[in-house]
Amino acid sequence: MADQQNKPMQYFLQSVLLNGAEMPRSWITSVIYIEKTSLTAPLLVLETHDPAGKLVDEMGARYGAELVAELGDPTGQRGAYTETFFVTSAPASGDVVRIIAVSADLKRLKTPSARVRLYADRQPGDVMAEFAGKMTIVADAFRKAMTYHLNMGEKPSSVLRQIADDHGALVWCARGKFCMKDMAKLIGTKAAFVYEANNPQAAYTISKLSNINQDAAATSSRNYQYVGYSMTEGYVAVGDKTKPVKYISDADVATLTNMARVIVPKLDIEVSGNADVTAGMVIGVQIHRYDAENQVDETLPKNFIAIAVIHHEDRIGYTTRMILGVPNQ
């Protein structure tokens, strides 16, 4: 990547290679980098100023181009990381080219399989190893090994989502890591950062905050009574009997319970740019009130899981936005 010793540190995006050629950093006017605790990210969106048309004509900014971005800490204290992206589109409007790219690791997980695969009595980490590439696997060990079938033409991401649902887990990839973490265990870990509102003395402060009151919408896809059939115990049901029934092939009570688990978004916060914040990280939140007797808002949990992280950088500043949620069970 580019030699940072001879260049000023940027807020977040340090340098870009497009098809092996370095893109002048001065051409890039805006950066949006998105991570999620689902197999729909990372994504990178670059707004570029290209009056001479060199990006498209000479550097090949179009579908299928390879983009290698160096992202990371703007202070240079903790170093940067490199991620490879696949350009999905680069529409031009006047002298502005908007480059939209998806992580090459995610693209591999979204590419339909060319052959049939059977995973018999496997832990999630064993299945993930086949699609990890150069990513480091960070997967919990679960109580029960299960069997999965990947059909020809089916995307690996669909099987991985099924595995995550069966184990009450989240599956995602970001920053060279391929993760599958149990929701209940993850929310119980120590917060990586504690952000505070209405406290000027806080180490990390919240610039903007809004509550997300969409619990019903978040849980609607799991609003069922889950039922499985056991050869020895007959029908096994978990959940509210007044809800519609959904049959699944596994009669294990733990699996039936896990099927109803989902992350419910609670807060949308914006903070000063922090390159260390990533999807799946546990974030603590304290909201201070202007009340001498009740100084801290205790209506919300103290810890949340960052289910979406958006790093936004332009020529004015750098901010980090987080959608924070908690498991519904």
mmCIF file of N, CA, C and O in Angstrom, residues 43-46 86-91 98-102:
data_model
loop_
_atom_site.group_PDB
_atom_site.id
_atom_site.type_symbol
_atom_site.label_atom_id
_atom_site.label_comp_id
_atom_site.label_asym_id
_atom_site.label_seq_id
_atom_site.Cartn_x
_atom_site.Cartn_y
_atom_site.Cartn_z
ATOM 1 N N LEU A 43 -19.405 -2.853 2.994
ATOM 2 C CA LEU A 43 -19.604 -2.095 1.774
ATOM 3 C C LEU A 43 -18.779 -0.816 1.839
ATOM 4 O O LEU A 43 -18.579 -0.253 2.919
ATOM 5 N N LEU A 44 -18.322 -0.356 0.695
ATOM 6 C CA LEU A 44 -17.547 0.879 0.627
ATOM 7 C C LEU A 44 -18.113 1.735 -0.497
ATOM 8 O O LEU A 44 -18.310 1.253 -1.622
ATOM 9 N N VAL A 45 -18.394 2.996 -0.189
ATOM 10 C CA VAL A 45 -18.912 3.940 -1.175
ATOM 11 C C VAL A 45 -17.980 5.147 -1.206
ATOM 12 O O VAL A 45 -17.757 5.790 -0.174
ATOM 13 N N LEU A 46 -17.435 5.436 -2.379
ATOM 14 C CA LEU A 46 -16.525 6.565 -2.552
ATOM 15 C C LEU A 46 -17.139 7.569 -3.515
ATOM 16 O O LEU A 46 -17.552 7.208 -4.617
ATOM 17 N N PHE A 86 -14.750 -5.672 -4.291
ATOM 18 C CA PHE A 86 -15.176 -5.921 -5.674
ATOM 19 C C PHE A 86 -16.115 -4.784 -6.057
ATOM 20 O O PHE A 86 -17.143 -4.573 -5.406
ATOM 21 N N VAL A 87 -15.774 -4.039 -7.101
ATOM 22 C CA VAL A 87 -16.590 -2.903 -7.523
ATOM 23 C C VAL A 87 -17.850 -3.412 -8.226
ATOM 24 O O VAL A 87 -17.769 -4.157 -9.210
ATOM 25 N N THR A 88 -19.001 -3.019 -7.715
ATOM 26 C CA THR A 88 -20.269 -3.439 -8.304
ATOM 27 C C THR A 88 -20.828 -2.408 -9.274
ATOM 28 O O THR A 88 -21.584 -2.753 -10.174
ATOM 29 N N SER A 89 -20.478 -1.128 -9.073
ATOM 30 C CA SER A 89 -20.915 -0.088 -10.004
ATOM 31 C C SER A 89 -20.089 1.167 -9.779
ATOM 32 O O SER A 89 -19.534 1.380 -8.695
ATOM 33 N N ALA A 90 -20.020 1.990 -10.829
ATOM 34 C CA ALA A 90 -19.302 3.264 -10.735
ATOM 35 C C ALA A 90 -19.991 4.287 -11.633
ATOM 36 O O ALA A 90 -19.422 4.753 -12.624
ATOM 37 N N PRO A 91 -21.239 4.652 -11.309
ATOM 38 C CA PRO A 91 -21.969 5.607 -12.152
ATOM 39 C C PRO A 91 -21.341 6.997 -12.081
ATOM 40 O O PRO A 91 -20.869 7.431 -11.028
ATOM 41 N N ARG A 98 -19.278 7.905 -8.538
ATOM 42 C CA ARG A 98 -19.635 7.268 -7.270
ATOM 43 C C ARG A 98 -19.288 5.782 -7.369
ATOM 44 O O ARG A 98 -19.958 5.026 -8.084
ATOM 45 N N ILE A 99 -18.249 5.376 -6.676
ATOM 46 C CA ILE A 99 -17.787 3.985 -6.723
ATOM 47 C C ILE A 99 -18.424 3.213 -5.568
ATOM 48 O O ILE A 99 -18.268 3.584 -4.396
ATOM 49 N N ILE A 100 -19.137 2.146 -5.903
ATOM 50 C CA ILE A 100 -19.786 1.296 -4.898
ATOM 51 C C ILE A 100 -19.141 -0.079 -4.972
ATOM 52 O O ILE A 100 -19.089 -0.693 -6.037
ATOM 53 N N ALA A 101 -18.629 -0.544 -3.829
ATOM 54 C CA ALA A 101 -17.888 -1.807 -3.824
ATOM 55 C C ALA A 101 -18.295 -2.653 -2.628
ATOM 56 O O ALA A 101 -18.647 -2.142 -1.561
ATOM 57 N N VAL A 102 -18.237 -3.965 -2.816
ATOM 58 C CA VAL A 102 -18.557 -4.925 -1.766
ATOM 59 C C VAL A 102 -17.297 -5.709 -1.431
ATOM 60 O O VAL A 102 -16.448 -5.946 -2.297
#
